[in-house]
Each structure stands twice: as C-alpha cells, then as structure tokens.
GROMACS .gro file of C-alpha atoms in nm:
model
  362
    1UNK     CA    1   0.958 -12.656   5.125
    2UNK     CA    2   1.031 -12.609   5.501
    3UNK     CA    3   1.204 -12.359   5.716
    4UNK     CA    4   1.499 -12.549   5.794
    5UNK     CA    5   1.521 -12.657   5.359
    6UNK     CA    6   1.461 -12.312   5.303
    7UNK     CA    7   1.755 -12.232   5.528
    8UNK     CA    8   1.993 -12.443   5.403
    9UNK     CA    9   1.926 -12.383   5.066
   10UNK     CA   10   2.027 -11.984   5.125
   11UNK     CA   11   2.338 -12.064   5.303
   12UNK     CA   12   2.383 -12.305   4.977
   13UNK     CA   13   2.365 -12.043   4.750
   14UNK     CA   14   2.557 -11.796   4.954
   15UNK     CA   15   2.828 -12.069   4.944
   16UNK     CA   16   2.763 -12.180   4.590
   17UNK     CA   17   3.201 -12.124   4.494
   18UNK     CA   18   3.296 -12.332   4.739
   19UNK     CA   19   3.385 -12.720   4.689
   20UNK     CA   20   3.096 -12.937   4.749
   21UNK     CA   21   3.280 -13.104   5.031
   22UNK     CA   22   3.221 -12.777   5.246
   23UNK     CA   23   2.851 -12.820   5.229
   24UNK     CA   24   2.873 -13.131   5.354
   25UNK     CA   25   3.069 -13.038   5.742
   26UNK     CA   26   2.780 -12.788   5.761
   27UNK     CA   27   2.483 -12.936   5.974
   28UNK     CA   28   2.101 -12.765   5.947
   29UNK     CA   29   2.136 -12.591   6.237
   30UNK     CA   30   2.440 -12.417   6.167
   31UNK     CA   31   2.341 -12.330   5.825
   32UNK     CA   32   2.017 -12.186   6.029
   33UNK     CA   33   2.175 -11.965   6.291
   34UNK     CA   34   2.439 -11.861   6.067
   35UNK     CA   35   2.159 -11.772   5.746
   36UNK     CA   36   1.978 -11.547   6.030
   37UNK     CA   37   2.264 -11.369   6.184
   38UNK     CA   38   2.394 -11.208   5.875
   39UNK     CA   39   2.115 -11.107   5.745
   40UNK     CA   40   1.962 -11.392   5.469
   41UNK     CA   41   1.675 -11.442   5.675
   42UNK     CA   42   1.377 -11.309   5.879
   43UNK     CA   43   1.406 -11.496   6.213
   44UNK     CA   44   1.039 -11.581   6.171
   45UNK     CA   45   0.937 -11.543   5.757
   46UNK     CA   46   1.081 -11.633   5.421
   47UNK     CA   47   1.440 -11.510   5.286
   48UNK     CA   48   1.526 -11.139   5.223
   49UNK     CA   49   1.699 -11.045   4.955
   50UNK     CA   50   1.690 -10.682   4.834
   51UNK     CA   51   1.877 -10.542   4.561
   52UNK     CA   52   1.828 -10.124   4.749
   53UNK     CA   53   1.964 -10.231   5.085
   54UNK     CA   54   2.334 -10.141   5.174
   55UNK     CA   55   2.504 -10.388   5.431
   56UNK     CA   56   2.700 -10.639   5.500
   57UNK     CA   57   2.530 -10.961   5.357
   58UNK     CA   58   2.316 -10.791   5.101
   59UNK     CA   59   2.377 -10.782   4.761
   60UNK     CA   60   2.593 -10.459   4.773
   61UNK     CA   61   2.933 -10.633   4.898
   62UNK     CA   62   3.225 -10.400   4.923
   63UNK     CA   63   3.342 -10.137   5.134
   64UNK     CA   64   3.400  -9.860   4.890
   65UNK     CA   65   3.122  -9.684   4.713
   66UNK     CA   66   3.194  -9.523   4.369
   67UNK     CA   67   3.179  -9.143   4.277
   68UNK     CA   68   3.006  -8.939   4.055
   69UNK     CA   69   3.311  -8.996   3.796
   70UNK     CA   70   3.299  -9.326   3.826
   71UNK     CA   71   2.991  -9.406   3.795
   72UNK     CA   72   2.922  -9.205   3.498
   73UNK     CA   73   3.247  -9.390   3.331
   74UNK     CA   74   3.100  -9.723   3.434
   75UNK     CA   75   2.739  -9.656   3.199
   76UNK     CA   76   2.972  -9.521   2.910
   77UNK     CA   77   3.168  -9.816   2.907
   78UNK     CA   78   2.897 -10.125   2.979
   79UNK     CA   79   2.669  -9.912   2.700
   80UNK     CA   80   2.980  -9.853   2.458
   81UNK     CA   81   2.785 -10.046   2.193
   82UNK     CA   82   2.943 -10.099   1.867
   83UNK     CA   83   3.210  -9.942   1.647
   84UNK     CA   84   3.127  -9.603   1.476
   85UNK     CA   85   2.994  -9.614   1.111
   86UNK     CA   86   2.935  -9.233   1.036
   87UNK     CA   87   3.113  -8.886   0.992
   88UNK     CA   88   3.384  -8.897   1.282
   89UNK     CA   89   3.307  -8.573   1.309
   90UNK     CA   90   3.004  -8.659   1.465
   91UNK     CA   91   3.104  -8.916   1.711
   92UNK     CA   92   3.047  -8.817   2.069
   93UNK     CA   93   3.424  -8.860   2.161
   94UNK     CA   94   3.789  -9.096   2.065
   95UNK     CA   95   3.670  -9.408   2.169
   96UNK     CA   96   3.560  -9.553   1.840
   97UNK     CA   97   3.241  -9.640   1.971
   98UNK     CA   98   2.890  -9.566   1.881
   99UNK     CA   99   2.701  -9.621   2.230
  100UNK     CA  100   2.417  -9.770   2.088
  101UNK     CA  101   2.272 -10.103   2.208
  102UNK     CA  102   1.988 -10.339   2.212
  103UNK     CA  103   1.786 -10.284   2.568
  104UNK     CA  104   1.490 -10.411   2.768
  105UNK     CA  105   1.166 -10.162   2.831
  106UNK     CA  106   0.959 -10.187   3.120
  107UNK     CA  107   0.639 -10.014   3.171
  108UNK     CA  108   0.275 -10.063   3.220
  109UNK     CA  109  -0.034 -10.004   3.067
  110UNK     CA  110  -0.350 -10.034   3.264
  111UNK     CA  111  -0.183 -10.192   3.522
  112UNK     CA  112  -0.095 -10.464   3.281
  113UNK     CA  113   0.268 -10.466   3.295
  114UNK     CA  114   0.452 -10.532   2.994
  115UNK     CA  115   0.802 -10.585   2.855
  116UNK     CA  116   1.020 -10.491   2.519
  117UNK     CA  117   1.315 -10.441   2.280
  118UNK     CA  118   1.415 -10.175   2.155
  119UNK     CA  119   1.750  -9.968   2.027
  120UNK     CA  120   1.890  -9.656   2.171
  121UNK     CA  121   2.178  -9.445   2.189
  122UNK     CA  122   2.338  -9.312   2.486
  123UNK     CA  123   2.413  -8.966   2.512
  124UNK     CA  124   2.776  -9.040   2.689
  125UNK     CA  125   2.777  -8.636   2.793
  126UNK     CA  126   2.426  -8.686   3.039
  127UNK     CA  127   2.351  -9.085   2.999
  128UNK     CA  128   2.049  -9.008   2.867
  129UNK     CA  129   1.899  -9.306   2.635
  130UNK     CA  130   1.816  -9.145   2.276
  131UNK     CA  131   1.550  -9.302   2.055
  132UNK     CA  132   1.356  -9.294   1.694
  133UNK     CA  133   1.096  -9.575   1.689
  134UNK     CA  134   0.880  -9.682   1.418
  135UNK     CA  135   0.503  -9.549   1.546
  136UNK     CA  136   0.204  -9.743   1.642
  137UNK     CA  137   0.395 -10.053   1.825
  138UNK     CA  138   0.386 -10.167   2.165
  139UNK     CA  139   0.647 -10.000   2.302
  140UNK     CA  140   0.615  -9.623   2.111
  141UNK     CA  141   0.210  -9.711   2.303
  142UNK     CA  142   0.296  -9.801   2.596
  143UNK     CA  143   0.535  -9.484   2.665
  144UNK     CA  144   0.296  -9.251   2.557
  145UNK     CA  145   0.066  -9.378   2.796
  146UNK     CA  146   0.255  -9.355   3.102
  147UNK     CA  147   0.610  -9.253   3.073
  148UNK     CA  148   0.741  -9.429   3.375
  149UNK     CA  149   1.003  -9.667   3.261
  150UNK     CA  150   1.273  -9.893   3.372
  151UNK     CA  151   1.478  -9.994   3.102
  152UNK     CA  152   1.749 -10.299   3.166
  153UNK     CA  153   2.096 -10.367   3.004
  154UNK     CA  154   2.328 -10.668   3.087
  155UNK     CA  155   2.605 -10.845   2.960
  156UNK     CA  156   2.581 -11.236   3.038
  157UNK     CA  157   2.778 -11.551   3.027
  158UNK     CA  158   2.785 -11.698   2.656
  159UNK     CA  159   2.774 -12.020   2.581
  160UNK     CA  160   3.148 -12.054   2.366
  161UNK     CA  161   3.301 -11.881   2.675
  162UNK     CA  162   3.162 -12.149   2.959
  163UNK     CA  163   3.495 -12.268   3.048
  164UNK     CA  164   3.681 -11.896   3.137
  165UNK     CA  165   3.391 -11.692   3.211
  166UNK     CA  166   3.126 -11.699   3.458
  167UNK     CA  167   2.778 -11.505   3.630
  168UNK     CA  168   3.075 -11.310   3.804
  169UNK     CA  169   3.242 -11.191   3.520
  170UNK     CA  170   2.890 -10.993   3.414
  171UNK     CA  171   2.775 -10.635   3.431
  172UNK     CA  172   2.496 -10.412   3.320
  173UNK     CA  173   2.271 -10.131   3.433
  174UNK     CA  174   1.898 -10.072   3.506
  175UNK     CA  175   1.785  -9.680   3.427
  176UNK     CA  176   1.473  -9.578   3.630
  177UNK     CA  177   1.310  -9.252   3.457
  178UNK     CA  178   1.078  -9.099   3.243
  179UNK     CA  179   1.036  -9.116   2.853
  180UNK     CA  180   1.061  -8.719   2.681
  181UNK     CA  181   0.878  -8.768   2.384
  182UNK     CA  182   0.914  -8.510   2.124
  183UNK     CA  183   0.682  -8.372   1.831
  184UNK     CA  184   0.682  -8.078   1.551
  185UNK     CA  185   0.571  -7.824   1.800
  186UNK     CA  186   0.916  -7.901   2.006
  187UNK     CA  187   1.097  -7.701   1.717
  188UNK     CA  188   0.925  -7.372   1.768
  189UNK     CA  189   1.141  -7.306   2.021
  190UNK     CA  190   1.544  -7.299   2.081
  191UNK     CA  191   1.522  -7.519   2.370
  192UNK     CA  192   1.304  -7.796   2.154
  193UNK     CA  193   1.523  -7.768   1.852
  194UNK     CA  194   1.900  -7.719   1.999
  195UNK     CA  195   1.782  -8.127   2.186
  196UNK     CA  196   1.642  -8.235   1.865
  197UNK     CA  197   1.973  -8.142   1.661
  198UNK     CA  198   2.141  -8.347   1.956
  199UNK     CA  199   1.939  -8.636   1.904
  200UNK     CA  200   1.973  -8.656   1.536
  201UNK     CA  201   2.355  -8.562   1.541
  202UNK     CA  202   2.382  -8.850   1.817
  203UNK     CA  203   2.134  -9.095   1.684
  204UNK     CA  204   2.185  -9.132   1.336
  205UNK     CA  205   2.538  -9.106   1.268
  206UNK     CA  206   2.523  -9.484   1.403
  207UNK     CA  207   2.268  -9.678   1.176
  208UNK     CA  208   2.527  -9.691   0.805
  209UNK     CA  209   2.169  -9.606   0.594
  210UNK     CA  210   1.965  -9.388   0.756
  211UNK     CA  211   2.321  -9.181   0.856
  212UNK     CA  212   2.391  -9.153   0.488
  213UNK     CA  213   2.045  -8.974   0.413
  214UNK     CA  214   2.083  -8.764   0.711
  215UNK     CA  215   2.426  -8.653   0.631
  216UNK     CA  216   2.359  -8.601   0.281
  217UNK     CA  217   2.175  -8.226   0.266
  218UNK     CA  218   2.499  -8.127   0.484
  219UNK     CA  219   2.718  -8.217   0.168
  220UNK     CA  220   2.924  -7.901   0.107
  221UNK     CA  221   2.776  -7.700   0.413
  222UNK     CA  222   3.011  -7.476   0.599
  223UNK     CA  223   2.841  -7.214   0.761
  224UNK     CA  224   2.657  -7.314   1.081
  225UNK     CA  225   2.363  -7.153   1.031
  226UNK     CA  226   2.309  -7.295   0.705
  227UNK     CA  227   2.425  -7.640   0.835
  228UNK     CA  228   2.166  -7.624   1.106
  229UNK     CA  229   1.859  -7.488   0.904
  230UNK     CA  230   1.939  -7.830   0.660
  231UNK     CA  231   1.914  -8.052   1.019
  232UNK     CA  232   1.625  -7.862   1.066
  233UNK     CA  233   1.443  -7.930   0.761
  234UNK     CA  234   1.524  -8.300   0.782
  235UNK     CA  235   1.410  -8.316   1.128
  236UNK     CA  236   1.127  -8.125   1.059
  237UNK     CA  237   1.062  -8.365   0.723
  238UNK     CA  238   1.117  -8.694   0.918
  239UNK     CA  239   0.881  -8.611   1.181
  240UNK     CA  240   0.646  -8.447   1.001
  241UNK     CA  241   0.545  -8.819   0.911
  242UNK     CA  242   0.409  -8.946   1.203
  243UNK     CA  243   0.561  -9.232   1.106
  244UNK     CA  244   0.804  -9.210   1.384
  245UNK     CA  245   0.817  -9.168   1.735
  246UNK     CA  246   1.131  -8.945   1.847
  247UNK     CA  247   1.242  -8.998   2.186
  248UNK     CA  248   1.486  -8.949   2.524
  249UNK     CA  249   1.454  -9.166   2.855
  250UNK     CA  250   1.556  -8.930   3.079
  251UNK     CA  251   1.677  -9.089   3.389
  252UNK     CA  252   1.578  -9.046   3.792
  253UNK     CA  253   1.866  -9.311   3.876
  254UNK     CA  254   2.105  -9.549   3.691
  255UNK     CA  255   2.194  -9.899   3.912
  256UNK     CA  256   2.522 -10.028   3.793
  257UNK     CA  257   2.573 -10.360   3.855
  258UNK     CA  258   2.920 -10.495   3.873
  259UNK     CA  259   2.941 -10.852   3.982
  260UNK     CA  260   3.310 -10.895   3.853
  261UNK     CA  261   3.395 -10.685   4.197
  262UNK     CA  262   3.219 -10.959   4.383
  263UNK     CA  263   3.437 -10.949   4.718
  264UNK     CA  264   3.321 -11.233   4.905
  265UNK     CA  265   3.554 -11.481   4.946
  266UNK     CA  266   3.657 -11.691   4.825
  267UNK     CA  267   3.480 -11.536   4.546
  268UNK     CA  268   3.663 -11.285   4.550
  269UNK     CA  269   3.961 -11.544   4.425
  270UNK     CA  270   3.809 -11.488   4.115
  271UNK     CA  271   3.758 -11.100   4.085
  272UNK     CA  272   4.165 -11.075   4.168
  273UNK     CA  273   4.287 -11.319   3.907
  274UNK     CA  274   4.099 -11.089   3.587
  275UNK     CA  275   4.170 -10.722   3.831
  276UNK     CA  276   4.510 -10.829   3.910
  277UNK     CA  277   4.823 -10.665   3.667
  278UNK     CA  278   4.967 -10.913   3.463
  279UNK     CA  279   5.285 -10.918   3.284
  280UNK     CA  280   5.354 -10.938   2.898
  281UNK     CA  281   5.082 -10.830   2.639
  282UNK     CA  282   4.782 -10.924   2.834
  283UNK     CA  283   4.711 -10.687   3.116
  284UNK     CA  284   4.437 -10.904   3.254
  285UNK     CA  285   4.378 -11.184   3.291
  286UNK     CA  286   3.976 -11.238   3.162
  287UNK     CA  287   3.843 -11.080   2.864
  288UNK     CA  288   3.539 -10.879   3.014
  289UNK     CA  289   3.499 -10.642   2.714
  290UNK     CA  290   3.535 -10.373   2.924
  291UNK     CA  291   3.811 -10.154   2.829
  292UNK     CA  292   4.224 -10.153   2.985
  293UNK     CA  293   4.142  -9.796   3.061
  294UNK     CA  294   3.871  -9.846   3.289
  295UNK     CA  295   3.958 -10.105   3.488
  296UNK     CA  296   4.287  -9.886   3.574
  297UNK     CA  297   4.075  -9.629   3.669
  298UNK     CA  298   3.870  -9.852   3.944
  299UNK     CA  299   4.227  -9.958   4.059
  300UNK     CA  300   4.335  -9.613   4.115
  301UNK     CA  301   4.003  -9.517   4.267
  302UNK     CA  302   4.045  -9.770   4.510
  303UNK     CA  303   4.402  -9.654   4.563
  304UNK     CA  304   4.361  -9.325   4.620
  305UNK     CA  305   4.074  -9.452   4.834
  306UNK     CA  306   4.328  -9.661   5.046
  307UNK     CA  307   4.591  -9.378   5.082
  308UNK     CA  308   4.355  -9.255   5.340
  309UNK     CA  309   4.351  -9.281   5.660
  310UNK     CA  310   3.953  -9.281   5.672
  311UNK     CA  311   3.995  -9.475   5.413
  312UNK     CA  312   4.212  -9.792   5.526
  313UNK     CA  313   4.010  -9.730   5.836
  314UNK     CA  314   3.677  -9.809   5.659
  315UNK     CA  315   3.814 -10.126   5.458
  316UNK     CA  316   3.982 -10.266   5.757
  317UNK     CA  317   3.665 -10.235   5.951
  318UNK     CA  318   3.432 -10.372   5.686
  319UNK     CA  319   3.629 -10.694   5.659
  320UNK     CA  320   3.707 -10.790   6.059
  321UNK     CA  321   3.311 -10.849   6.039
  322UNK     CA  322   3.189 -11.152   6.188
  323UNK     CA  323   3.079 -11.290   5.842
  324UNK     CA  324   3.421 -11.227   5.666
  325UNK     CA  325   3.616 -11.392   5.944
  326UNK     CA  326   3.353 -11.689   5.918
  327UNK     CA  327   3.450 -11.713   5.520
  328UNK     CA  328   3.789 -11.657   5.596
  329UNK     CA  329   3.756 -11.932   5.723
  330UNK     CA  330   3.699 -12.127   5.394
  331UNK     CA  331   4.038 -11.914   5.264
  332UNK     CA  332   4.234 -12.042   5.461
  333UNK     CA  333   4.138 -12.411   5.386
  334UNK     CA  334   4.151 -12.338   5.023
  335UNK     CA  335   4.430 -12.154   5.019
  336UNK     CA  336   4.311 -11.859   4.865
  337UNK     CA  337   4.362 -11.511   5.038
  338UNK     CA  338   4.134 -11.355   5.293
  339UNK     CA  339   3.886 -11.088   5.164
  340UNK     CA  340   4.053 -10.802   5.380
  341UNK     CA  341   4.388 -10.917   5.162
  342UNK     CA  342   4.278 -10.893   4.841
  343UNK     CA  343   4.057 -10.575   4.978
  344UNK     CA  344   4.396 -10.402   5.070
  345UNK     CA  345   4.569 -10.484   4.691
  346UNK     CA  346   4.613 -10.196   4.573
  347UNK     CA  347   4.659 -10.357   4.229
  348UNK     CA  348   4.314 -10.494   4.207
  349UNK     CA  349   3.951 -10.312   4.224
  350UNK     CA  350   3.889 -10.573   4.456
  351UNK     CA  351   3.643 -10.409   4.741
  352UNK     CA  352   3.445 -10.156   4.551
  353UNK     CA  353   3.061 -10.225   4.584
  354UNK     CA  354   2.887 -10.483   4.307
  355UNK     CA  355   2.605 -10.258   4.339
  356UNK     CA  356   2.563  -9.836   4.314
  357UNK     CA  357   2.323  -9.595   4.157
  358UNK     CA  358   2.393  -9.259   3.999
  359UNK     CA  359   2.193  -8.988   4.053
  360UNK     CA  360   2.197  -8.650   3.783
  361UNK     CA  361   2.307  -8.377   3.972
  362UNK     CA  362   1.983  -8.161   4.131
   0.00000   0.00000   0.00000
C-alpha cells in the first residue's frame, strides 16, 4: 500500500460514520493534508494510533476527564455481571448483581505470549478481581511463573441488535497488574486470613453449587468467632487438597473505554441519542445494558463541570480546534448539531473522554 492510499484509508476510517457522498468530494491531496495535520499519520512514516496519548485526534476524544469516583463507578457498572444467587446477607451491595464475569487474561511464559478465558468476581470495594481455578490449567501455570498480567473484558455488538446497536455502543475495561496467589501459609497471618475470608465470601455465593457447600457450615451460627472459625475450616480444607488455585488480581491501572461517549461529530449525534433524557417510560433511547443511575451520574458530573468557569472555558477551547471546525462542516451539511453544541448540553454525557485510566490511591 503506497503512502497516498494509506492516508486516504486513514481518513476514511476517521470519517466512517459519514455518508459515502462526503468521501467522494475529498481528493487524495486534501485527505493527506488533513490526516497529517491532525495526528493520524507521521509525515514520513506509517499510521500513528495510540491508546495512551491524550490529544485531540487520539482515542481519548472528549474535553472532560473523569474523576476517581466516576471511574470506579464505571468499572462496577461495566462488570456488574448477572443476578446474585447466594444468601443476600453476603451480597456486596444492594444492586442485585453478582459482579461475576468472563475475562480474557494475557500473560507470557518463556517469552511466549498466551491468552486464556477465566471467570472472576469483582471486589466492588477496591476493584480487585477474585478467582478460584483448577490447578494445572494453562492459566494457573502461566501466572504462577509470571504474575504480571493484562486482563480485558468488553461488551460488543450482538448480532440480534445489529439494526440499533453498533461499535459506538460498546464499552470495556483492561486491567494491568499482578496476581497474588494464596497458599495455606497465608492462613497463619491475620492479614492473609482476612483476605481469604473476603475472597471466599464474595466469590462462592455467586455460584449456586459451591455456595451450598460453603454456606452449609455456617447454618445456625450467630457468634462472630464461631462463624469465622467455620469459614477458615472450609477454606483450609479447600486449599489443602492442592486441586484449586486461589488468587487475586491487584491492578496497577484500569483503562476504561467507552466508545458510546464518542464526541467527534458527526458520530456525536449517535451519542446524543442515547444520553438524551426522553419522555415517557424509557428514559434513554438505546438499551446499552447500563443502568439509568450510572448514565445519570455521568450527566450530573458533566453538568457540574460545565457550571464552573474553568470547565466551560475548557470545553469551548477543545471544540474550537481546527479538527472540529472541519468536522462540524459535515454536521451542518447533514443537519446534525455541532460537537460544541452537544458537549454544552446538560442533558447528555457527550464531552466526557471516551477513554480514561483509573489508578489506585498510593
């Protein structure tokens, strides 16, 4: 592929939501100039795409950064899993969800990368991932040799929803961190015993069969010391067999990706549709698998940001760049609101960055 063709392809990708007639009016020279001017390509090399650079034209489209509370709320919302099946007294919160999901774990052994699937439960309080897996599987051998892992989860397009659901309705998270593998030695310390009780209390009640076994030994007990002793006896028995690996993934960072907040016009019009408050029973136009309460939180956060002089000025400056001026010409052509107009609305979440990184407090 020659340089001109490569640049034209990149421009096409950047404006893929436009009707095809728009592309017909763009020459190769105009496409090359626009792509180079806005960071899609290097002047003398191949395409530049970065998931970590925070600049206009990168994947972090959006003027408004998320705060810590919003980031943590997003992780809990994305990873809420299915309905809780265990004793309600063991549920992590009042949402009714069990925070259990299927993840993809990537690591490396002997300089050979590997990827595998595994089920884990999110600890909603600190965003750690809790797991119990059979010993001798490839994943447990991988992270026993190399505790550094990358774990991802994503909700993507489903075939039955094609007509109303697209890439800009997806969302996901990526964990970068290390695996802590627990052994029976941890039971000898107060810290280790407390961590294991926490893990078993949150992991096993999400599984009907194993919850029955774990909860059976607690039936009729009311004394806290007796309950603790019964839990530790079950944990000790489980771990002593050597058949299971009990572990916890401790994140160094969690990258939260929310393409549904994409605010580069004209795709921003898509974002406005499902973040716009609606009349009637359905509050939001699209069903994203996200709670109204979470989207309300996004909107309230943006509203508070715009209410400050600094926030309003930052949004105005961001969407006044040459990139948005050019894209907004397309909005005018097709009758869509401009990026700035959508970002200034207080009834939607458009304007938040589509990618943000949470890091635990030091």
